[in-house]
Amino acid sequence: MEELVIRDADVVDGSGAPWYRADVVVDRGRIVSIVKEAADAGCQRPKARRELDAEGLVLSPGFIDMHAHSDLALLRDPDHSAKAAQGVTLEVLGQDGLSYAPVDDRTLKEVRRAIAGWNGHGDDIDFDWRTVGEYLDRLDRGIAVNAAYLIPQGTVRALAVGWEDRAATPEELDRMRRLVAEGMEQGAVGMSSGLTYTPGMYAEDAELTELCRVVAWYGGYYCPHHRSYGAGALEAYAEMVALAREAGCSLHLAHATMNFGVNEGRAPELLALLDEALADGADITLDTYPYTPGSTTLAALLPSWASEGGPEETLRRLADDGTAERIRHDLEVIGADGCHGVPVDWDTIEISGVGDPALARYVGRRLDGWTSARHLLLADRLAPSILQHVGHEENVRTIMRHPAHTGGSDGILQGAKPHPRAYGTFPRFLGTYVRELGVLSLEECVAHLTSRPASRLRLPDRGLVKEGYRADLVLFDPSTVTPGSTFENPRRLPTGIPHVLIDGKFVIENGERTEVLAGRAVRRSPMQRNAQRP
């Protein structure tokens, strides 16, 4: 007898098709049978060792977070309810060009310092890996939700070139190609870039194109945080589209927002650019989160020249009064590349987290100018994370309607007051933008969060409620699902999501986190390669 039957569920299967009533049978981690309208058909209903009454609940595939910063959180926090309670069954890590594999001892130390605001310093983590494959093996020991990995181009550059603002030598470029190929061979699904973060931003398009050719040969995709989300945003999007097409590589645009005052109301221009490329045969998708403010580290706003050489050089420059004044001028007058070419408005910058508990008084405060920002960067050794209140609601709604759209939280879990998107992205899509505002239908929204990202990841058996597919499933109440997290209380868990299954096992049951660690690394699916090896 099979393990579980979910009775009388309203199945929204992830395809975008209308919902239907069914009994769904799960066994050994797979959906083995779907009996539609079982209660009304007069047929013999399926039986199993356990029955779950799903009357009034929607059954959908598990949600896929296409942009997550849980690279260390999955290792330090077995509970990980921040994502599990949202119905997330798969996260894509290695984002924005900076993560923890592949590395050597030097690069690992530098990266840990550079992205402490995203993931913490990592003093509580045993970094017993150096390669992509070893990191994925570490995840396979058991984690709360599944995880896929993007090779971080900035980390690759730090390993092969360092943190200098210069072109790679032919030998260094060859090494970067080999590192990307090794990471893809070991199971990465693609490559990310952070082109407003050092050292990834020092790469010219020709270098990025060569690395994308390697990714394309393995059937992966390129996921850039491009060179500007502010002034010049449309030009930056066009640059990434042209680069990916030149390389013959699939493209997924990370947190594809149109932020800052210069871009208010310009989302249709972005979508027109993408539609033209799609009509011409380009393979493009994107992700967004359903909020207006962004979130990053305070150090990320600095001009790129101020961060050349790595974190210690950045701190040295900040400590020098003359150099600090030059940084201030770039930030406040010119518009630094780290702040997307827009002069910083300190009133929009809210401190969301610090590394040193002695500086906790700054959390939740808006910065009153460069003097405060400089002091905090030095005192906390580049660790502060921030919220940046620069978004536009109509842009958010317009972009999420696009058929190439998928959901991504960009959730940073560090800090005393993180962005609520880390805990609330997926219930906010369902509760606010489906039920309350009607921006998307329920069937459309679920497709955006399940089958579309699964297709981008080339996962042959995830993203749909379908016989033979993996039993990564969510049961939620469409009339009550809502995020608990707010900007004032960002760590509250959502309501209206009583059950979440991964590999057929309950990780959330009756609204409570179980002790099950059903998540594993999800590696790139092998595919036939038709292109010549780069």
mmCIF file of C-alpha atoms in Angstrom, residues 102 151 156 160 170-186 210-211 214 218 533-534:
data_model
loop_
_atom_site.group_PDB
_atom_site.id
_atom_site.type_symbol
_atom_site.label_atom_id
_atom_site.label_comp_id
_atom_site.label_asym_id
_atom_site.label_seq_id
_atom_site.Cartn_x
_atom_site.Cartn_y
_atom_site.Cartn_z
ATOM 1 C CA PRO A 102 35.297 27.331 -5.706
ATOM 2 C CA ILE A 151 29.078 29.271 -9.939
ATOM 3 C CA VAL A 156 36.139 32.702 -9.680
ATOM 4 C CA ALA A 160 42.243 33.357 -10.589
ATOM 5 C CA PRO A 170 45.243 34.861 -21.230
ATOM 6 C CA GLU A 171 46.503 32.396 -18.624
ATOM 7 C CA GLU A 172 44.107 33.735 -16.000
ATOM 8 C CA LEU A 173 41.182 33.578 -18.408
ATOM 9 C CA ASP A 174 42.056 29.971 -19.205
ATOM 10 C CA ARG A 175 42.061 29.192 -15.495
ATOM 11 C CA MET A 176 38.664 30.846 -15.055
ATOM 12 C CA ARG A 177 37.281 28.792 -17.941
ATOM 13 C CA ARG A 178 38.578 25.621 -16.294
ATOM 14 C CA LEU A 179 37.082 26.598 -12.922
ATOM 15 C CA VAL A 180 33.679 27.236 -14.510
ATOM 16 C CA ALA A 181 33.856 23.956 -16.447
ATOM 17 C CA GLU A 182 34.796 22.042 -13.296
ATOM 18 C CA GLY A 183 31.927 23.615 -11.378
ATOM 19 C CA MET A 184 29.459 22.714 -14.116
ATOM 20 C CA GLU A 185 30.820 19.164 -14.285
ATOM 21 C CA GLN A 186 30.352 18.899 -10.513
ATOM 22 C CA GLU A 210 34.076 33.552 -22.760
ATOM 23 C CA LEU A 211 32.876 32.202 -19.414
ATOM 24 C CA VAL A 214 31.496 27.387 -21.138
ATOM 25 C CA TYR A 218 26.977 22.443 -20.363
ATOM 26 C CA ARG A 533 33.435 22.796 -26.718
ATOM 27 C CA PRO A 534 34.637 26.355 -26.001
#
